[in-house]
């Protein structure tokens, strides 16, 4: 179903959202000239230099019920940041996000308490997601089973490996059965058995959710699983349209960049930005590699 055919109710409104991260840098030369002299003087006496990274620049769009929206773009283009802003775990510097239900970002929504056991964290996480204590008693076993971390569930979370913590967070978020579901494939973690269980759970959640946002580096996954796609580049929205069109245009551009045919890449990029994405004639019969690109 193409975006233009989706008549569902508006579920998420992203209005002129910008995010800037403040981060340390050792590259004083990249700072604006006015700040360079001061930064050099500061460095000479051991002070840390900070700079701003514009992760999202004035992003606006509307998502509707029934839409499965893929986010594509090179590494660092702002995809995860956008999911985090929609989930409400990253405050935007400007703009706002309105949602008709609580969007749940699989894997990171629950704030965990390191000193408490996994079991206590599950209980707190489910309370935070709005479950009634009686419901929690009922669904706890299923959440613990999905996390599948064995006896470690009775140990403090600070003793967990990062994979074990991620599994628990995933299992808590999955219990929410959200109507607005945010999936960041980069969060995919764990061993083969968990990957299999989590994939089945994601499929189940996808079937129940009204609006889905999916970040994936595999443009083909976006083509197969989404109705619509948004291409982000250096924090800017380049094109928003039917998934197949946008994902293929992105893959084509990424392929040209990987081949170092920068002139053709620039042309493809400009056309996409103008809303006239270039879809390579061969892409239907001979798919480009999923992972091609400047990533
Ligand atoms: N906590 C942070 N502090 C400073 N900069 C950050 C932080 N998180 C992200 N960034 C920067 O913001 C920009 C966007 O990052 P983001 O993770 O949203 O990109 P992405 O498209 O999801 O990348 P990837 O495909 O590599 O996962 C990048 O330049 C990144 O370095």
XYZ file of C-alpha atoms and ligand atoms in Angstrom:
326
model
C 0.000 0.000 0.000
C 1.521 3.331 -0.998
C 1.531 6.305 1.334
C -0.977 8.141 -0.835
C -3.428 5.229 -0.482
C -3.298 5.263 3.326
C -6.428 6.986 4.555
C -5.954 5.980 8.246
C -6.213 8.385 11.137
C -3.141 10.459 11.964
C -1.193 8.587 14.640
C 2.064 10.549 14.824
C 2.811 14.150 13.914
C 6.454 15.161 13.700
C 6.596 18.925 13.453
C 9.846 20.735 12.587
C 11.974 18.540 14.861
C 15.645 19.370 15.306
C 18.153 17.663 17.592
C 21.645 18.871 18.396
C 24.039 16.803 20.464
C 26.760 18.530 22.425
C 29.862 16.441 22.193
C 33.601 16.553 22.882
C 35.957 17.118 19.975
C 39.708 17.244 19.491
C 39.375 18.795 16.023
C 39.619 22.501 16.813
C 40.121 23.331 13.112
C 36.533 22.271 12.366
C 35.104 24.869 14.767
C 33.799 28.230 13.517
C 36.731 30.715 13.249
C 35.427 32.832 16.130
C 35.644 29.863 18.512
C 38.981 28.457 17.331
C 41.324 30.817 19.190
C 39.558 30.294 22.499
C 39.384 26.517 21.978
C 43.142 26.358 21.245
C 43.901 28.359 24.376
C 41.628 26.036 26.356
C 43.283 22.926 24.918
C 46.707 24.289 25.865
C 45.688 24.253 29.525
C 43.951 20.875 29.299
C 40.338 22.009 28.913
C 37.926 19.900 26.865
C 36.549 21.409 23.656
C 32.878 20.861 22.824
C 31.034 21.115 19.547
C 27.443 20.676 18.377
C 26.300 17.847 16.091
C 23.049 18.534 14.254
C 21.544 15.049 14.209
C 18.138 16.202 12.910
C 17.357 19.420 11.054
C 13.740 20.549 10.880
C 12.076 17.175 10.213
C 8.317 17.254 9.593
C 5.878 14.547 8.490
C 2.632 12.886 9.450
C 2.190 9.145 9.992
C -1.148 7.378 9.803
C -2.636 4.227 11.187
C -1.853 1.292 8.954
C 1.420 2.721 7.693
C 4.696 0.856 8.057
C 7.367 3.477 7.618
C 10.976 2.564 6.932
C 13.806 4.960 7.732
C 16.809 4.675 5.424
C 20.068 6.582 5.193
C 23.802 6.245 5.643
C 25.455 5.809 9.038
C 24.963 8.881 11.168
C 22.101 10.271 9.059
C 19.780 10.558 12.087
C 17.558 7.467 11.839
C 18.010 6.245 15.412
C 17.775 9.785 16.741
C 14.445 10.234 14.984
C 13.108 6.999 16.532
C 14.304 8.139 19.941
C 12.575 11.509 19.560
C 9.321 9.831 18.514
C 9.660 7.491 21.516
C 10.081 10.483 23.798
C 13.488 9.395 25.116
C 15.350 12.193 23.290
C 13.972 15.720 23.719
C 14.072 17.735 20.485
C 15.899 21.051 20.504
C 13.084 22.571 18.469
C 9.741 21.288 17.236
C 7.428 18.702 18.705
C 6.065 15.209 18.308
C 2.390 14.470 18.913
C 1.174 10.885 19.099
C -2.280 9.404 19.626
C -0.843 6.590 21.806
C 2.464 6.007 23.586
C 5.048 5.005 20.969
C 7.220 2.135 22.212
C 10.785 1.773 21.030
C 11.653 -1.892 21.262
C 14.598 -2.349 23.534
C 15.301 1.003 25.091
C 12.060 2.369 26.487
C 12.470 0.930 29.951
C 14.767 2.790 32.329
C 16.529 0.102 34.328
C 17.781 0.233 37.916
C 21.214 -1.450 38.056
C 21.023 -2.313 41.756
C 17.712 -4.176 41.434
C 17.265 -7.709 40.159
C 16.067 -8.377 36.638
C 12.737 -9.515 38.044
C 12.245 -6.253 39.985
C 13.180 -4.309 36.861
C 10.611 -6.203 34.818
C 7.961 -5.302 37.386
C 8.986 -1.615 37.390
C 9.240 -1.520 33.605
C 5.740 -2.948 33.223
C 4.367 -0.478 35.785
C 6.000 2.328 33.788
C 4.297 1.021 30.652
C 0.940 1.407 32.419
C 0.146 -2.183 33.409
C -1.996 -2.795 36.511
C -0.223 -4.825 39.265
C -2.691 -7.705 38.738
C -1.907 -7.788 35.016
C 1.793 -7.722 35.820
C 1.534 -10.873 37.944
C -0.199 -12.517 35.004
C 2.227 -11.505 32.254
C 5.510 -11.614 34.216
C 6.241 -15.292 33.425
C 5.850 -14.663 29.685
C 8.153 -11.626 29.788
C 10.787 -13.538 31.761
C 10.489 -16.480 29.374
C 10.955 -14.219 26.326
C 14.054 -12.614 27.901
C 15.351 -16.136 28.492
C 18.249 -15.204 30.773
C 17.720 -18.110 33.161
C 18.604 -17.748 36.811
C 20.215 -14.347 36.163
C 16.709 -12.870 36.414
C 17.179 -13.078 40.217
C 20.494 -11.227 40.150
C 21.095 -7.428 40.100
C 21.115 -5.945 36.624
C 24.529 -4.403 37.194
C 25.935 -7.944 36.941
C 24.436 -8.498 33.458
C 26.303 -8.500 30.169
C 25.084 -5.865 27.690
C 23.342 -8.607 25.675
C 21.463 -9.856 28.746
C 20.322 -6.316 29.604
C 19.194 -5.750 26.022
C 17.203 -9.001 26.066
C 15.399 -7.971 29.218
C 14.616 -4.504 27.867
C 13.347 -6.025 24.639
C 11.077 -8.440 26.522
C 9.622 -5.646 28.678
C 8.927 -3.363 25.709
C 7.435 -6.250 23.725
C 4.888 -6.835 26.508
C 3.372 -3.431 25.798
C 1.803 -4.592 22.517
C 1.972 -0.972 21.369
C -0.187 0.510 18.665
C 2.766 2.685 17.638
C 5.794 0.440 17.387
C 9.346 1.649 16.771
C 11.918 -0.939 15.736
C 15.613 -0.165 15.432
C 17.363 -3.113 13.867
C 20.616 -1.814 15.270
C 19.295 -2.943 18.642
C 19.227 -6.518 17.419
C 21.391 -8.398 19.828
C 21.785 -11.693 21.534
C 22.626 -15.189 20.471
C 21.003 -17.166 17.656
C 18.247 -18.636 19.850
C 17.231 -15.217 21.138
C 17.459 -13.671 17.667
C 14.978 -16.293 16.485
C 12.608 -15.770 19.442
C 12.803 -11.986 19.173
C 12.116 -12.104 15.438
C 8.969 -14.146 16.051
C 7.924 -11.672 18.740
C 8.561 -8.711 16.435
C 6.441 -10.367 13.726
C 3.642 -10.830 16.275
C 3.892 -7.197 17.437
C 3.989 -5.966 13.858
C 0.757 -7.796 13.152
C -0.926 -6.045 16.104
C 0.486 -2.538 15.733
C -1.285 0.267 13.902
C 1.754 2.319 12.917
C 5.277 0.975 12.630
C 8.596 2.749 12.166
C 11.477 0.531 11.170
C 15.155 1.435 10.887
C 17.098 -1.010 8.786
C 20.317 -0.908 6.821
C 18.925 -3.584 4.552
C 16.985 -1.521 2.029
C 15.394 -4.722 0.783
C 13.885 -5.311 4.248
C 12.318 -1.858 4.000
C 10.920 -2.691 0.557
C 9.432 -5.929 1.835
C 8.123 -4.801 5.196
C 7.114 -1.162 4.711
C 4.481 0.763 2.826
C 6.355 4.024 2.955
C 9.954 5.122 3.480
C 11.810 8.237 4.520
C 15.404 8.825 3.422
C 17.451 10.859 5.880
C 20.833 12.348 5.064
C 22.928 14.296 7.570
C 19.845 15.039 9.613
C 17.731 16.208 6.683
C 14.681 14.584 5.158
C 15.587 13.955 1.512
C 12.467 12.182 0.285
C 9.333 10.653 1.809
C 7.274 8.349 -0.394
C 6.317 4.788 -1.325
C 8.754 2.313 0.256
C 9.883 0.613 -2.942
C 10.579 3.896 -4.720
C 12.474 5.507 -1.840
C 14.406 2.387 -0.795
C 15.511 1.700 -4.370
C 16.526 5.316 -4.936
C 18.543 5.185 -1.723
C 20.186 1.876 -2.683
C 21.053 3.237 -6.101
C 22.658 6.342 -4.612
C 24.536 4.223 -2.039
C 25.721 1.921 -4.825
C 27.072 4.906 -6.819
C 28.846 6.291 -3.743
C 30.368 2.873 -3.039
C 31.582 2.778 -6.660
C 33.002 6.297 -6.130
C 30.953 7.593 -9.050
C 30.309 10.796 -7.152
C 28.935 12.776 -10.083
C 26.213 10.198 -10.775
C 25.585 9.900 -7.019
C 25.106 13.670 -6.744
C 22.662 13.609 -9.654
C 20.683 10.725 -8.111
C 20.643 12.543 -4.772
C 19.452 15.812 -6.309
C 16.669 14.045 -8.228
C 15.512 12.273 -5.047
C 15.513 15.545 -3.153
C 13.386 17.094 -5.889
C 10.876 14.279 -5.474
C 11.907 12.601 -8.741
C 13.818 9.587 -7.409
C 15.920 7.662 -9.890
C 15.107 3.980 -9.808
C 17.722 1.989 -11.733
C 16.165 -0.028 -14.570
C 17.969 -3.196 -13.502
C 16.854 -3.074 -9.861
C 13.764 -5.163 -10.491
C 15.539 -8.116 -12.052
C 18.947 -7.929 -10.374
C 18.710 -6.562 -6.832
C 21.565 -4.485 -5.508
C 23.285 -5.770 -2.427
C 21.454 -4.997 0.816
C 24.473 -3.535 2.440
C 25.970 -1.521 -0.345
C 26.666 2.047 0.451
C 28.794 4.532 2.206
C 28.076 3.035 5.600
N 24.737 10.705 22.236
C 25.291 11.337 21.208
N 26.210 12.314 21.416
C 26.768 12.967 20.385
N 26.460 12.747 19.090
C 25.564 11.794 18.830
C 24.933 11.033 19.858
N 24.078 10.150 19.293
C 24.167 10.349 17.959
N 25.055 11.333 17.684
C 25.392 11.860 16.352
O 24.168 12.224 15.727
C 24.199 11.884 14.342
C 23.015 10.963 14.027
O 23.209 9.731 14.722
P 22.144 8.536 14.625
O 22.606 7.472 15.553
O 20.780 9.066 14.788
O 22.343 8.079 13.118
P 21.844 6.759 12.389
O 21.339 7.187 11.052
O 20.913 6.003 13.255
O 23.219 5.980 12.240
P 23.527 4.403 12.091
O 22.981 4.001 10.768
O 25.025 4.388 12.100
O 22.930 3.691 13.252
C 25.566 11.264 14.103
O 26.417 12.283 13.612
C 26.026 10.816 15.462
O 27.437 10.866 15.571
